[in-house]
Short mmCIF file of C-alpha atoms in Angstrom, two decimals:
data_model
loop_
_atom_site.label_atom_id
_atom_site.label_comp_id
_atom_site.label_asym_id
_atom_site.label_seq_id
_atom_site.Cartn_x
_atom_site.Cartn_y
_atom_site.Cartn_z
CA ASP A 1 14.71 -21.66 -10.99
CA VAL A 2 12.79 -20.13 -8.15
CA LYS A 3 9.95 -22.31 -7.08
CA VAL A 4 6.95 -21.16 -5.11
CA THR A 5 4.47 -23.84 -4.18
CA GLN A 6 1.02 -23.58 -2.67
CA SER A 7 -0.58 -26.35 -0.70
CA SER A 8 -3.77 -26.69 -2.76
CA ARG A 9 -4.87 -25.73 -6.26
CA TYR A 10 -8.56 -25.93 -5.43
CA LEU A 11 -10.27 -25.73 -2.06
CA VAL A 12 -13.94 -25.78 -1.08
CA LYS A 13 -14.88 -24.73 2.45
CA ARG A 14 -18.03 -23.92 4.32
CA THR A 15 -18.93 -20.57 5.80
CA GLY A 16 -17.46 -20.19 9.26
CA GLU A 17 -14.66 -22.71 8.81
CA LYS A 18 -11.08 -21.84 9.61
CA VAL A 19 -8.97 -22.08 6.47
CA PHE A 20 -5.22 -22.38 6.11
CA LEU A 21 -3.41 -21.65 2.88
CA GLU A 22 0.24 -22.61 2.83
CA CYS A 23 3.03 -21.23 0.67
CA VAL A 24 6.61 -22.44 0.46
CA GLN A 25 9.51 -20.95 -1.50
CA ASP A 26 12.88 -22.60 -2.08
CA MET A 27 15.11 -19.62 -2.93
CA ASP A 28 15.84 -18.17 0.49
CA HIS A 29 13.85 -15.03 -0.29
CA GLU A 30 13.33 -12.58 2.52
CA ASN A 31 10.02 -11.18 1.29
CA MET A 32 6.78 -13.12 0.92
CA PHE A 33 3.36 -11.87 -0.13
CA TRP A 34 -0.27 -12.96 -0.22
CA TYR A 35 -2.63 -11.55 -2.84
CA ARG A 36 -6.18 -12.22 -3.87
CA GLN A 37 -7.24 -11.87 -7.47
CA ASP A 38 -10.77 -11.06 -8.51
CA PRO A 39 -12.18 -10.25 -11.98
CA GLY A 40 -12.08 -6.53 -12.68
CA LEU A 41 -10.15 -5.78 -9.49
CA GLY A 42 -6.76 -7.26 -10.34
CA LEU A 43 -4.36 -8.40 -7.65
CA ARG A 44 -4.80 -6.89 -4.22
CA LEU A 45 -2.24 -7.28 -1.48
CA ILE A 46 -3.53 -8.90 1.71
CA TYR A 47 -0.39 -9.20 3.81
CA PHE A 48 3.33 -9.35 3.29
CA SER A 49 6.32 -10.34 5.37
CA TYR A 50 9.91 -9.15 5.07
CA ASP A 51 11.39 -11.48 7.65
CA VAL A 52 10.56 -14.39 9.90
CA LYS A 53 7.85 -13.48 12.42
CA MET A 54 7.43 -10.08 10.76
CA LYS A 55 4.25 -9.10 8.95
CA GLU A 56 2.72 -6.00 7.45
CA LYS A 57 -0.86 -5.34 6.42
CA GLY A 58 -1.54 -4.80 2.77
CA ASP A 59 -4.55 -3.14 1.22
CA ILE A 60 -7.22 -5.62 2.29
CA PRO A 61 -6.20 -7.42 5.53
CA GLU A 62 -9.65 -7.58 7.09
CA GLY A 63 -10.76 -11.15 7.76
CA TYR A 64 -7.26 -12.55 7.26
CA SER A 65 -4.20 -13.25 9.36
CA VAL A 66 -0.78 -14.64 8.49
CA SER A 67 2.02 -16.60 10.05
CA ARG A 68 5.70 -16.82 9.17
CA GLU A 69 7.55 -19.07 11.58
CA LYS A 70 10.18 -20.16 9.07
CA LYS A 71 11.83 -18.17 6.29
CA GLU A 72 10.58 -20.44 3.52
CA ARG A 73 6.97 -20.71 4.64
CA PHE A 74 4.19 -18.12 4.74
CA SER A 75 0.69 -19.08 5.76
CA LEU A 76 -2.57 -17.23 5.16
CA ILE A 77 -5.38 -17.89 7.62
CA LEU A 78 -9.05 -17.16 7.21
CA GLU A 79 -10.28 -17.23 10.78
CA SER A 80 -13.94 -17.65 9.81
CA ALA A 81 -14.46 -18.06 6.10
CA SER A 82 -17.18 -16.07 4.42
CA THR A 83 -18.62 -16.24 0.92
CA ASN A 84 -17.03 -12.93 -0.03
CA GLN A 85 -13.66 -14.58 0.46
CA THR A 86 -14.28 -16.82 -2.52
CA SER A 87 -11.37 -15.91 -4.77
CA MET A 88 -8.07 -16.91 -6.30
CA TYR A 89 -5.23 -16.58 -3.76
CA LEU A 90 -1.68 -16.07 -5.00
CA CYS A 91 1.49 -16.27 -2.99
CA ALA A 92 4.75 -14.61 -4.10
CA SER A 93 8.30 -14.17 -2.87
CA SER A 94 11.16 -11.85 -3.68
CA LEU A 95 14.63 -10.88 -2.58
CA SER A 96 15.14 -7.87 -0.38
CA GLY A 97 17.67 -5.17 -1.02
CA THR A 98 18.32 -1.60 -2.07
CA ARG A 99 16.05 -1.91 -5.05
CA THR A 100 12.71 -3.56 -5.72
CA TYR A 101 13.15 -7.07 -7.00
CA GLU A 102 10.78 -9.08 -9.17
CA GLN A 103 8.25 -11.24 -7.40
CA TYR A 104 7.93 -14.93 -8.14
CA PHE A 105 4.46 -16.41 -7.92
CA GLY A 106 2.99 -19.73 -7.01
CA PRO A 107 0.28 -21.41 -9.12
CA GLY A 108 -2.53 -20.07 -7.00
CA THR A 109 -5.29 -21.57 -4.84
CA ARG A 110 -8.84 -21.16 -6.01
CA LEU A 111 -10.93 -21.05 -2.85
CA THR A 112 -14.68 -21.44 -2.90
CA VAL A 113 -16.63 -20.73 0.28
CA THR A 114 -20.17 -22.08 0.29
CA ALA B 1 -0.35 7.50 -4.61
CA GLN B 2 1.06 4.74 -6.70
CA SER B 3 -1.19 3.21 -9.35
CA VAL B 4 -1.12 1.35 -12.63
CA THR B 5 -3.67 1.66 -15.42
CA GLN B 6 -4.17 -0.81 -18.20
CA PRO B 7 -6.76 0.92 -20.40
CA ASP B 8 -7.62 -2.12 -22.51
CA ILE B 9 -9.61 -4.78 -20.68
CA HIS B 10 -9.66 -7.11 -23.66
CA ILE B 11 -7.82 -7.20 -27.01
CA THR B 12 -8.34 -9.53 -29.94
CA VAL B 13 -5.67 -9.96 -32.62
CA SER B 14 -5.12 -12.34 -35.50
CA GLU B 15 -2.27 -14.79 -35.34
CA GLY B 16 0.82 -13.27 -36.96
CA ALA B 17 -0.31 -9.70 -36.31
CA SER B 18 1.64 -7.28 -34.16
CA LEU B 19 0.58 -6.53 -30.59
CA GLU B 20 0.87 -3.59 -28.26
CA LEU B 21 -0.56 -3.59 -24.74
CA ARG B 22 -0.71 -0.32 -22.91
CA CYS B 23 0.36 0.40 -19.37
CA ASN B 24 0.44 3.76 -17.61
CA TYR B 25 1.74 4.25 -14.10
CA SER B 26 1.69 6.89 -11.41
CA TYR B 27 4.71 6.90 -9.11
CA GLY B 28 6.68 9.72 -7.59
CA ALA B 29 10.16 8.25 -7.82
CA THR B 30 12.06 6.23 -10.41
CA PRO B 31 9.82 3.32 -11.10
CA TYR B 32 10.64 -0.35 -11.23
CA LEU B 33 8.32 -1.76 -13.89
CA PHE B 34 7.28 -5.29 -14.69
CA TRP B 35 5.12 -7.24 -17.11
CA TYR B 36 3.69 -10.60 -16.15
CA VAL B 37 1.68 -13.15 -18.11
CA GLN B 38 -0.96 -15.40 -16.58
CA SER B 39 -2.38 -18.40 -18.40
CA PRO B 40 -5.87 -19.54 -17.36
CA GLY B 41 -5.93 -20.89 -13.83
CA GLN B 42 -2.20 -20.36 -13.39
CA GLY B 43 0.12 -18.13 -11.42
CA LEU B 44 1.99 -15.21 -12.88
CA GLN B 45 5.14 -15.59 -14.96
CA LEU B 46 7.57 -12.70 -15.34
CA LEU B 47 7.92 -11.55 -18.95
CA LEU B 48 10.31 -8.65 -18.48
CA LYS B 49 11.38 -5.91 -16.12
CA TYR B 50 12.78 -2.39 -16.18
CA PHE B 51 15.00 -0.97 -13.47
CA SER B 52 17.22 1.57 -15.22
CA GLY B 53 19.37 2.13 -18.29
CA ASP B 54 18.17 1.28 -21.79
CA THR B 55 14.51 2.15 -22.04
CA LEU B 56 13.78 -0.69 -24.45
CA VAL B 57 13.89 -4.01 -22.62
CA GLN B 58 13.70 -7.47 -24.06
CA GLY B 59 11.88 -10.31 -22.36
CA ILE B 60 10.99 -13.90 -22.83
CA LYS B 61 8.75 -15.34 -25.57
CA GLY B 62 9.74 -12.57 -28.01
CA PHE B 63 8.19 -9.71 -26.01
CA GLU B 64 9.70 -6.28 -25.49
CA ALA B 65 8.61 -3.15 -23.66
CA GLU B 66 9.57 0.50 -23.84
CA PHE B 67 9.77 2.82 -20.87
CA LYS B 68 8.74 6.39 -21.66
CA ARG B 69 9.17 8.62 -18.65
CA SER B 70 7.56 11.66 -20.32
CA GLN B 71 4.39 9.63 -20.90
CA SER B 72 4.53 7.55 -17.70
CA SER B 73 4.12 4.50 -19.88
CA PHE B 74 5.57 1.03 -20.18
CA ASN B 75 3.88 -0.57 -23.18
CA LEU B 76 4.41 -4.21 -24.08
CA ARG B 77 4.94 -5.20 -27.71
CA LYS B 78 5.39 -8.28 -29.85
CA PRO B 79 5.95 -8.15 -33.61
CA SER B 80 4.09 -11.36 -34.44
CA VAL B 81 1.59 -12.99 -32.09
CA HIS B 82 1.25 -16.77 -31.75
CA TRP B 83 -1.90 -18.61 -30.67
CA SER B 84 -0.09 -19.64 -27.50
CA ASP B 85 0.19 -15.98 -26.44
CA ALA B 86 -3.50 -15.91 -25.55
CA ALA B 87 -3.48 -15.11 -21.82
CA GLU B 88 -3.94 -12.33 -19.26
CA TYR B 89 -1.18 -9.73 -19.17
CA LEU B 90 -0.52 -7.69 -16.06
CA CYS B 91 1.62 -4.61 -15.65
CA ALA B 92 3.07 -3.71 -12.25
CA VAL B 93 5.12 -0.99 -10.62
CA GLY B 94 7.41 -1.88 -7.76
CA ALA B 95 7.43 0.65 -4.97
CA TYR B 96 9.59 1.31 -1.97
CA GLY B 97 9.43 -1.56 0.48
CA ASN B 98 9.13 -4.14 -2.28
CA GLN B 99 5.41 -3.70 -2.65
CA PHE B 100 3.92 -4.05 -6.07
CA TYR B 101 0.96 -2.22 -7.54
CA PHE B 102 -0.76 -4.10 -10.34
CA GLY B 103 -3.00 -2.99 -13.13
CA THR B 104 -6.26 -4.82 -13.62
CA GLY B 105 -4.89 -6.72 -16.59
CA THR B 106 -5.53 -7.07 -20.32
CA SER B 107 -6.98 -10.28 -21.65
CA LEU B 108 -5.59 -11.26 -25.05
CA THR B 109 -7.49 -13.43 -27.50
CA VAL B 110 -5.68 -14.68 -30.61
CA ILE B 111 -7.73 -15.58 -33.68
CA PRO B 112 -6.25 -18.33 -35.87
#
C-alpha cells in the first residue's frame, strides 16, 4: 500500500513564526502536492512538484513556499504564519505518466495560528 | 476552465436506504474522474476512479459510480448505506499535468 505520512497531526503556532510541514511518501512517486482544506471551499492546491528540486505554483501560493530536495520528501513552509493560514493541510503523491493517476493522501495536519 | 460541482452540501439518509451523490464536471478533454471519502479529521481515501472504457465503475466499500458524458456527470451510488458510511465525499477531475480539481464535498449523515 502507498503510504503518505505527515510530520504532525496537530500544530499550534504563533503569528509571525516560521512553520515547516513535512510530507514523506514511500512509493517512489514523481508527483507531490500540498493542499489546504477549508469549510465551504474544498481542497485548494498550494504547490506541487513533479520532480526533485522542481516546483509549480498552484491556485493559492501566496504566503507559502516549498522544498523538495529528495524524491520522497516534500516540505511546505509558512515563512511568517498568519491567522488566515489556520487550516487543514493535506499532502498527496501520485505517479507521473501519459495519463492522470490517482493521488494518495496523508492524514493531514491541522494548523492553528494564534 | 476545469471545475467540479457537488450540488448537495449535506445529505441525510436512513441506514439501509440507497444513496446517490451528485457530481458534475467541466473539462474540455476526456476526463479522469475520482471519488474520495474523508472521515472526520482524516485524509482522503480513494473510493473509485474512471479513466476510460465501461462507464459504470465499481469501487471499495460497495460503492459504484456512473460516467455520463452527455450530462458531464459522475454520480456516486450505494444500494444500502451503513452507519459507517457517514463521512465527507469529494469528487475530483484529473487534468493535464496531474493536477486535480475538487468539488467542495458532500457531507453524509446516516440515521440509525
